[in-house]
PDB file of C-alpha atoms and ligand atoms in Angstrom:
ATOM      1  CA  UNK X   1       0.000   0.000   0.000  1.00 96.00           C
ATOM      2  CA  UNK X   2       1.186   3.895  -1.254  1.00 98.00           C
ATOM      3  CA  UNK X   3       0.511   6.515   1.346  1.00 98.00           C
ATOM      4  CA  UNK X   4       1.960  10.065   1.028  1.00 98.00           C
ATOM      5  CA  UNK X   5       2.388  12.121   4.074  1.00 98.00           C
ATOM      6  CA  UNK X   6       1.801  15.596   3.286  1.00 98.00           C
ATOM      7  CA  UNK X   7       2.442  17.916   5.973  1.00 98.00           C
ATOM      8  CA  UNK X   8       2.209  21.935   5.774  1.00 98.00           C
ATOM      9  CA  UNK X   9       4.007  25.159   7.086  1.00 98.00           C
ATOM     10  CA  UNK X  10       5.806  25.163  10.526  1.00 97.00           C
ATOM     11  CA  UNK X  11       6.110  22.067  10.728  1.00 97.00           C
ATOM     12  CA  UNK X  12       9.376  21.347   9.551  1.00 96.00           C
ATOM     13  CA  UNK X  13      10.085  23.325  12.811  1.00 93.00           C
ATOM     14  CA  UNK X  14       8.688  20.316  14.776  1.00 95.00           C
ATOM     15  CA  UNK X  15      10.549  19.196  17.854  1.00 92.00           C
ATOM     16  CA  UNK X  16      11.708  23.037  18.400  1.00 94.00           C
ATOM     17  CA  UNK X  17       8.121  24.864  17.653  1.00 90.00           C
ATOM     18  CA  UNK X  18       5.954  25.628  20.605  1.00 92.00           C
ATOM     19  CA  UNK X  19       7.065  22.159  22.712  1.00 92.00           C
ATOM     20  CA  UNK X  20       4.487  22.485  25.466  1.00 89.00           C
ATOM     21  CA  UNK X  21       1.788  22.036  22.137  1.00 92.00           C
ATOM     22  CA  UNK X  22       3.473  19.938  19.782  1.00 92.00           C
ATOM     23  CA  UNK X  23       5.835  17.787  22.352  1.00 87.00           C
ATOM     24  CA  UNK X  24       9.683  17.812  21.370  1.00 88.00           C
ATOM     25  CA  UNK X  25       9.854  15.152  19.002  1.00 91.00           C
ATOM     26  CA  UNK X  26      11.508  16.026  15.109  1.00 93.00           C
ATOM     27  CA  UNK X  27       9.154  14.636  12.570  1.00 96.00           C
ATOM     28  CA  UNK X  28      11.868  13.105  10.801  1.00 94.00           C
ATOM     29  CA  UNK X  29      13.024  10.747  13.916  1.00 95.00           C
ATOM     30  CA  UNK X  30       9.265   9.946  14.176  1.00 96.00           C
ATOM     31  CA  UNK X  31       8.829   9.181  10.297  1.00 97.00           C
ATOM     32  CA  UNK X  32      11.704   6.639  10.908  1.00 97.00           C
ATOM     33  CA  UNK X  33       9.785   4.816  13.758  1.00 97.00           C
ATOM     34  CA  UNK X  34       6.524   5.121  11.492  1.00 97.00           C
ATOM     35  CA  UNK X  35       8.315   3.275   8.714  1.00 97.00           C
ATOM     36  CA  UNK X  36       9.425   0.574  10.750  1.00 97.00           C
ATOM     37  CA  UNK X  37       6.118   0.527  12.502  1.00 97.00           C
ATOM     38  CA  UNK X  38       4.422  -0.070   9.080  1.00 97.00           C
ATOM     39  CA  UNK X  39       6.628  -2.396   7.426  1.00 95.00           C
ATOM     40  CA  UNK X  40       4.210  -2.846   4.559  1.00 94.00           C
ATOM     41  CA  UNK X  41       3.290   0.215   4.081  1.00 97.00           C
ATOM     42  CA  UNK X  42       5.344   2.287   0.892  1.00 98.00           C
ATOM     43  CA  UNK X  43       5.062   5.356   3.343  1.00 98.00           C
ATOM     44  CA  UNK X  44       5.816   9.152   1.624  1.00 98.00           C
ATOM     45  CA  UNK X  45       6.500  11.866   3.286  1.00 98.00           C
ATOM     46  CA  UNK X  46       6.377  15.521   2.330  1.00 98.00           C
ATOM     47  CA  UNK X  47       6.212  19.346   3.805  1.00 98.00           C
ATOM     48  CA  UNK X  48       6.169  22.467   2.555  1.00 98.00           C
ATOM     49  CA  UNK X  49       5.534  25.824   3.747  1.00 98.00           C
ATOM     50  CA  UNK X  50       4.157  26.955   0.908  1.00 98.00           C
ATOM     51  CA  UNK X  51       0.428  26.041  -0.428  1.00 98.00           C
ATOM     52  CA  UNK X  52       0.431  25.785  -3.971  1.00 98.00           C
ATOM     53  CA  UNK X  53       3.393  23.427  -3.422  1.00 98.00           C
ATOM     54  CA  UNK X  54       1.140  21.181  -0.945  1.00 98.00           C
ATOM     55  CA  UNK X  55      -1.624  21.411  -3.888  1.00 98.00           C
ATOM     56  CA  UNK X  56       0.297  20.851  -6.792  1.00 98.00           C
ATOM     57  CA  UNK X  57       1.719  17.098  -3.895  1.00 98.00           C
ATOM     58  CA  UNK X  58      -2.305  16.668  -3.973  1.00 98.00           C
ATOM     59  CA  UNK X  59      -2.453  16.531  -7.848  1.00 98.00           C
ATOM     60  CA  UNK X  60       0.405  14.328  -8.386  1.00 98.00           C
ATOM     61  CA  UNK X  61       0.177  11.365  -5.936  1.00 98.00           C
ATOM     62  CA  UNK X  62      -4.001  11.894  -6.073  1.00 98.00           C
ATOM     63  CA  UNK X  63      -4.810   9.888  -8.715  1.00 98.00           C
ATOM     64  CA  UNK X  64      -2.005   6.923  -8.243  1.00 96.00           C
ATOM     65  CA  UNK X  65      -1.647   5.708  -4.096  1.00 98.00           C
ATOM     66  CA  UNK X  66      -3.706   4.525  -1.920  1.00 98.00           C
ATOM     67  CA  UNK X  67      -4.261   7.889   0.409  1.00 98.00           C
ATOM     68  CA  UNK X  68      -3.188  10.926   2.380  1.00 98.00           C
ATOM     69  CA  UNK X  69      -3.016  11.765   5.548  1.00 98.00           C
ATOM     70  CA  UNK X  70      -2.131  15.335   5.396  1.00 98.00           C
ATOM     71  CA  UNK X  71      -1.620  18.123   8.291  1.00 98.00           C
ATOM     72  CA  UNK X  72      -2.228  21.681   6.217  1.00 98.00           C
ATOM     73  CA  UNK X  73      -1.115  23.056   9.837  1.00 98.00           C
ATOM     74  CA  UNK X  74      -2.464  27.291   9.687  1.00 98.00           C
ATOM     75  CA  UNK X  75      -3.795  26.183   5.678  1.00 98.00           C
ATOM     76  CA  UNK X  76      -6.124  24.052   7.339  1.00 98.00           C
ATOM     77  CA  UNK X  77      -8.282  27.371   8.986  1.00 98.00           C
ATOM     78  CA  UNK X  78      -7.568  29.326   5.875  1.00 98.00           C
ATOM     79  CA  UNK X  79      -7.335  27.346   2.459  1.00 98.00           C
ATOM     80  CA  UNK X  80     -10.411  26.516  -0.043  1.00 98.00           C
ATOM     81  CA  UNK X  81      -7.458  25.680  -2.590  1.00 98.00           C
ATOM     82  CA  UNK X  82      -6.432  22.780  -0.581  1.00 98.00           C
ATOM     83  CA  UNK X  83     -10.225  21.785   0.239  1.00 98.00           C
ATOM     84  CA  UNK X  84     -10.804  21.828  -3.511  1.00 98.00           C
ATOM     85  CA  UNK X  85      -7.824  19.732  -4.148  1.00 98.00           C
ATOM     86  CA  UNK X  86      -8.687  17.051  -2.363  1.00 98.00           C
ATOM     87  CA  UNK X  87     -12.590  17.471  -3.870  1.00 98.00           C
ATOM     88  CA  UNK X  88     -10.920  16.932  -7.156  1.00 98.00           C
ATOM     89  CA  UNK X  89      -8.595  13.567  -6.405  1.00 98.00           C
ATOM     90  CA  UNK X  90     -10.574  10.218  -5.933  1.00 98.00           C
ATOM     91  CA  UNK X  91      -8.215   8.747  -3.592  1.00 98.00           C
ATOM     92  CA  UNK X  92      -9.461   9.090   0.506  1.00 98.00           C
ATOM     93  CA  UNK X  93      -7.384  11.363   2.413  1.00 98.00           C
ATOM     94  CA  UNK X  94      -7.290  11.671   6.470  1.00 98.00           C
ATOM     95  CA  UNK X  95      -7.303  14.879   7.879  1.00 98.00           C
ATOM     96  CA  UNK X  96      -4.744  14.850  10.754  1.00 98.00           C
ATOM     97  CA  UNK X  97      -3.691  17.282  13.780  1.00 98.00           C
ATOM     98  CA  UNK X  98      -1.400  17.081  16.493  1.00 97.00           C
ATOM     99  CA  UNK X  99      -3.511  19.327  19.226  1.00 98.00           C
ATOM    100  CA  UNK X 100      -6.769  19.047  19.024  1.00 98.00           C
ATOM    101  CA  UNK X 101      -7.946  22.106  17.415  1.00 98.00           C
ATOM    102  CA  UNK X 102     -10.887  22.800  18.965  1.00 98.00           C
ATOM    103  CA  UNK X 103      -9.337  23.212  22.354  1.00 97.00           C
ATOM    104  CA  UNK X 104      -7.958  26.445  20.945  1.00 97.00           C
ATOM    105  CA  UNK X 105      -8.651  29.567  19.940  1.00 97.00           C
ATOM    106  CA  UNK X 106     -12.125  29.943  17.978  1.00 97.00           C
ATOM    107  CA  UNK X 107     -10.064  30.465  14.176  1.00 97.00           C
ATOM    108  CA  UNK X 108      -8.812  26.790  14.449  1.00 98.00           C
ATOM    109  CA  UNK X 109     -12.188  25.735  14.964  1.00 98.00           C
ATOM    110  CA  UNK X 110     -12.728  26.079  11.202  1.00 98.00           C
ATOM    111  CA  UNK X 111     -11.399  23.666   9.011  1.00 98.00           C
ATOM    112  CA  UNK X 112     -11.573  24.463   4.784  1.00 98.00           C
ATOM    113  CA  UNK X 113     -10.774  20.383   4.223  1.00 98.00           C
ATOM    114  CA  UNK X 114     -13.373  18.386   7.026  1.00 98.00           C
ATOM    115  CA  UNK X 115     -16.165  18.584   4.560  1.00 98.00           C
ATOM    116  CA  UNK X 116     -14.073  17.193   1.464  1.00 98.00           C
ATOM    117  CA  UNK X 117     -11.884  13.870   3.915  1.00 98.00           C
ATOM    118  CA  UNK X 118     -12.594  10.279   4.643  1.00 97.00           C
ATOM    119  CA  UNK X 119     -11.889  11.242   8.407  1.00 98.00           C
ATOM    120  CA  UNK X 120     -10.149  13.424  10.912  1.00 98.00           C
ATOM    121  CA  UNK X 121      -7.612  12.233  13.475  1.00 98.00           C
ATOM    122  CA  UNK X 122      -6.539  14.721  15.797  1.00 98.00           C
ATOM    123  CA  UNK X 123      -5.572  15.787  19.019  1.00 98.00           C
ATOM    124  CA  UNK X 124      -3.320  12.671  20.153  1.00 98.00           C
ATOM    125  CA  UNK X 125       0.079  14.527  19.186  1.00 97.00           C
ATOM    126  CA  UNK X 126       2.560  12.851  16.770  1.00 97.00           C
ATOM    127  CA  UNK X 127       0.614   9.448  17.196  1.00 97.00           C
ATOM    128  CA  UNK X 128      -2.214  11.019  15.325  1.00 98.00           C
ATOM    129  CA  UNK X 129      -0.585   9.991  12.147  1.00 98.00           C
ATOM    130  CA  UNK X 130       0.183   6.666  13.317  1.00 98.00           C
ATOM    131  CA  UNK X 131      -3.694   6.209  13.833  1.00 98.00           C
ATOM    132  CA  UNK X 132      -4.453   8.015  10.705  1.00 98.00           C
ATOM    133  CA  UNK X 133      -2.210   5.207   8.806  1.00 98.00           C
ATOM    134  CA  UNK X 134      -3.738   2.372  10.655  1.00 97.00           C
ATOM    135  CA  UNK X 135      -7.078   3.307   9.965  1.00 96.00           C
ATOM    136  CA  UNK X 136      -6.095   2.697   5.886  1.00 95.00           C
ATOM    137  CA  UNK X 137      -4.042  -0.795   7.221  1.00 94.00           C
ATOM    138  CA  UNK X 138      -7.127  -1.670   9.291  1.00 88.00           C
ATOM    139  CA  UNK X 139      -9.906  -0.657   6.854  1.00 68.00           C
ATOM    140  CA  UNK X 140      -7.931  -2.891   4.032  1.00 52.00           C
ATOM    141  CA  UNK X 141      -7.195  -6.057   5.908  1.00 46.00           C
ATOM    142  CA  UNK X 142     -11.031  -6.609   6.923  1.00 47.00           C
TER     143      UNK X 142
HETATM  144  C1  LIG U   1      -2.020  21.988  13.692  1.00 88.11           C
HETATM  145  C2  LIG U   1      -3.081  22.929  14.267  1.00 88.11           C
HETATM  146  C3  LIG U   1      -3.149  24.221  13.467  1.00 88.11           C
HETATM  147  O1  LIG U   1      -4.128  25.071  14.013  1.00 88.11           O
HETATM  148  C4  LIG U   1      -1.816  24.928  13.517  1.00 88.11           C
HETATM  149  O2  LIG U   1      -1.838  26.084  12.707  1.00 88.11           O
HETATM  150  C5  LIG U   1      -0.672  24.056  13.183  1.00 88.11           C
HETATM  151  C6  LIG U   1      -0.666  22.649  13.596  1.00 88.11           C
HETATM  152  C7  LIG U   1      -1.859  20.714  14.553  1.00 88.11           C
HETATM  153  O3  LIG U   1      -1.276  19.782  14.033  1.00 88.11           O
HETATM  154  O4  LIG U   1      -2.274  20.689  15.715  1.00 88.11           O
HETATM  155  O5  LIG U   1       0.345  24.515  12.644  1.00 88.11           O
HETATM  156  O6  LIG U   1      -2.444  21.575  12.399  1.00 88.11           O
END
Protein backbone atom coordinates (compact mmCIF):
# COMPACT_ATOMS: atom_id res chain seq x y z
CA UNK A 1 0.00 0.00 0.00
CA UNK A 2 1.19 3.90 -1.25
CA UNK A 3 0.51 6.52 1.35
CA UNK A 4 1.96 10.07 1.03
CA UNK A 5 2.39 12.12 4.07
CA UNK A 6 1.80 15.60 3.29
CA UNK A 7 2.44 17.92 5.97
CA UNK A 8 2.21 21.93 5.77
CA UNK A 9 4.01 25.16 7.09
CA UNK A 10 5.81 25.16 10.53
CA UNK A 11 6.11 22.07 10.73
CA UNK A 12 9.38 21.35 9.55
CA UNK A 13 10.09 23.32 12.81
CA UNK A 14 8.69 20.32 14.78
CA UNK A 15 10.55 19.20 17.85
CA UNK A 16 11.71 23.04 18.40
CA UNK A 17 8.12 24.86 17.65
CA UNK A 18 5.95 25.63 20.60
CA UNK A 19 7.06 22.16 22.71
CA UNK A 20 4.49 22.48 25.47
CA UNK A 21 1.79 22.04 22.14
CA UNK A 22 3.47 19.94 19.78
CA UNK A 23 5.83 17.79 22.35
CA UNK A 24 9.68 17.81 21.37
CA UNK A 25 9.85 15.15 19.00
CA UNK A 26 11.51 16.03 15.11
CA UNK A 27 9.15 14.64 12.57
CA UNK A 28 11.87 13.10 10.80
CA UNK A 29 13.02 10.75 13.92
CA UNK A 30 9.26 9.95 14.18
CA UNK A 31 8.83 9.18 10.30
CA UNK A 32 11.70 6.64 10.91
CA UNK A 33 9.78 4.82 13.76
CA UNK A 34 6.52 5.12 11.49
CA UNK A 35 8.32 3.28 8.71
CA UNK A 36 9.42 0.57 10.75
CA UNK A 37 6.12 0.53 12.50
CA UNK A 38 4.42 -0.07 9.08
CA UNK A 39 6.63 -2.40 7.43
CA UNK A 40 4.21 -2.85 4.56
CA UNK A 41 3.29 0.22 4.08
CA UNK A 42 5.34 2.29 0.89
CA UNK A 43 5.06 5.36 3.34
CA UNK A 44 5.82 9.15 1.62
CA UNK A 45 6.50 11.87 3.29
CA UNK A 46 6.38 15.52 2.33
CA UNK A 47 6.21 19.35 3.80
CA UNK A 48 6.17 22.47 2.56
CA UNK A 49 5.53 25.82 3.75
CA UNK A 50 4.16 26.96 0.91
CA UNK A 51 0.43 26.04 -0.43
CA UNK A 52 0.43 25.79 -3.97
CA UNK A 53 3.39 23.43 -3.42
CA UNK A 54 1.14 21.18 -0.94
CA UNK A 55 -1.62 21.41 -3.89
CA UNK A 56 0.30 20.85 -6.79
CA UNK A 57 1.72 17.10 -3.90
CA UNK A 58 -2.30 16.67 -3.97
CA UNK A 59 -2.45 16.53 -7.85
CA UNK A 60 0.41 14.33 -8.39
CA UNK A 61 0.18 11.37 -5.94
CA UNK A 62 -4.00 11.89 -6.07
CA UNK A 63 -4.81 9.89 -8.72
CA UNK A 64 -2.01 6.92 -8.24
CA UNK A 65 -1.65 5.71 -4.10
CA UNK A 66 -3.71 4.52 -1.92
CA UNK A 67 -4.26 7.89 0.41
CA UNK A 68 -3.19 10.93 2.38
CA UNK A 69 -3.02 11.76 5.55
CA UNK A 70 -2.13 15.34 5.40
CA UNK A 71 -1.62 18.12 8.29
CA UNK A 72 -2.23 21.68 6.22
CA UNK A 73 -1.11 23.06 9.84
CA UNK A 74 -2.46 27.29 9.69
CA UNK A 75 -3.79 26.18 5.68
CA UNK A 76 -6.12 24.05 7.34
CA UNK A 77 -8.28 27.37 8.99
CA UNK A 78 -7.57 29.33 5.87
CA UNK A 79 -7.34 27.35 2.46
CA UNK A 80 -10.41 26.52 -0.04
CA UNK A 81 -7.46 25.68 -2.59
CA UNK A 82 -6.43 22.78 -0.58
CA UNK A 83 -10.23 21.79 0.24
CA UNK A 84 -10.80 21.83 -3.51
CA UNK A 85 -7.82 19.73 -4.15
CA UNK A 86 -8.69 17.05 -2.36
CA UNK A 87 -12.59 17.47 -3.87
CA UNK A 88 -10.92 16.93 -7.16
CA UNK A 89 -8.60 13.57 -6.41
CA UNK A 90 -10.57 10.22 -5.93
CA UNK A 91 -8.22 8.75 -3.59
CA UNK A 92 -9.46 9.09 0.51
CA UNK A 93 -7.38 11.36 2.41
CA UNK A 94 -7.29 11.67 6.47
CA UNK A 95 -7.30 14.88 7.88
CA UNK A 96 -4.74 14.85 10.75
CA UNK A 97 -3.69 17.28 13.78
CA UNK A 98 -1.40 17.08 16.49
CA UNK A 99 -3.51 19.33 19.23
CA UNK A 100 -6.77 19.05 19.02
CA UNK A 101 -7.95 22.11 17.41
CA UNK A 102 -10.89 22.80 18.96
CA UNK A 103 -9.34 23.21 22.35
CA UNK A 104 -7.96 26.44 20.94
CA UNK A 105 -8.65 29.57 19.94
CA UNK A 106 -12.12 29.94 17.98
CA UNK A 107 -10.06 30.46 14.18
CA UNK A 108 -8.81 26.79 14.45
CA UNK A 109 -12.19 25.74 14.96
CA UNK A 110 -12.73 26.08 11.20
CA UNK A 111 -11.40 23.67 9.01
CA UNK A 112 -11.57 24.46 4.78
CA UNK A 113 -10.77 20.38 4.22
CA UNK A 114 -13.37 18.39 7.03
CA UNK A 115 -16.16 18.58 4.56
CA UNK A 116 -14.07 17.19 1.46
CA UNK A 117 -11.88 13.87 3.92
CA UNK A 118 -12.59 10.28 4.64
CA UNK A 119 -11.89 11.24 8.41
CA UNK A 120 -10.15 13.42 10.91
CA UNK A 121 -7.61 12.23 13.48
CA UNK A 122 -6.54 14.72 15.80
CA UNK A 123 -5.57 15.79 19.02
CA UNK A 124 -3.32 12.67 20.15
CA UNK A 125 0.08 14.53 19.19
CA UNK A 126 2.56 12.85 16.77
CA UNK A 127 0.61 9.45 17.20
CA UNK A 128 -2.21 11.02 15.33
CA UNK A 129 -0.58 9.99 12.15
CA UNK A 130 0.18 6.67 13.32
CA UNK A 131 -3.69 6.21 13.83
CA UNK A 132 -4.45 8.02 10.71
CA UNK A 133 -2.21 5.21 8.81
CA UNK A 134 -3.74 2.37 10.65
CA UNK A 135 -7.08 3.31 9.96
CA UNK A 136 -6.10 2.70 5.89
CA UNK A 137 -4.04 -0.79 7.22
CA UNK A 138 -7.13 -1.67 9.29
CA UNK A 139 -9.91 -0.66 6.85
CA UNK A 140 -7.93 -2.89 4.03
CA UNK A 141 -7.20 -6.06 5.91
CA UNK A 142 -11.03 -6.61 6.92
C1 LIG B 1 -2.02 21.99 13.69
C2 LIG B 1 -3.08 22.93 14.27
C3 LIG B 1 -3.15 24.22 13.47
O1 LIG B 1 -4.13 25.07 14.01
C4 LIG B 1 -1.82 24.93 13.52
O2 LIG B 1 -1.84 26.08 12.71
C5 LIG B 1 -0.67 24.06 13.18
C6 LIG B 1 -0.67 22.65 13.60
C7 LIG B 1 -1.86 20.71 14.55
O3 LIG B 1 -1.28 19.78 14.03
O4 LIG B 1 -2.27 20.69 15.71
O5 LIG B 1 0.35 24.52 12.64
O6 LIG B 1 -2.44 21.57 12.40
Amino acid sequence: MKLQIINGPNLNLLGTREKDIYGGQNFEVYLKKLKSKFKNVDLNYFQSNIEGELIDKIHDVGFDFDGIIINAAAYTHTSVGLGDAIRSIPIPVIEVHISNTYSREEFRHKSFLSAHVKGIVMGFGLMSYDLAISSFTETISE
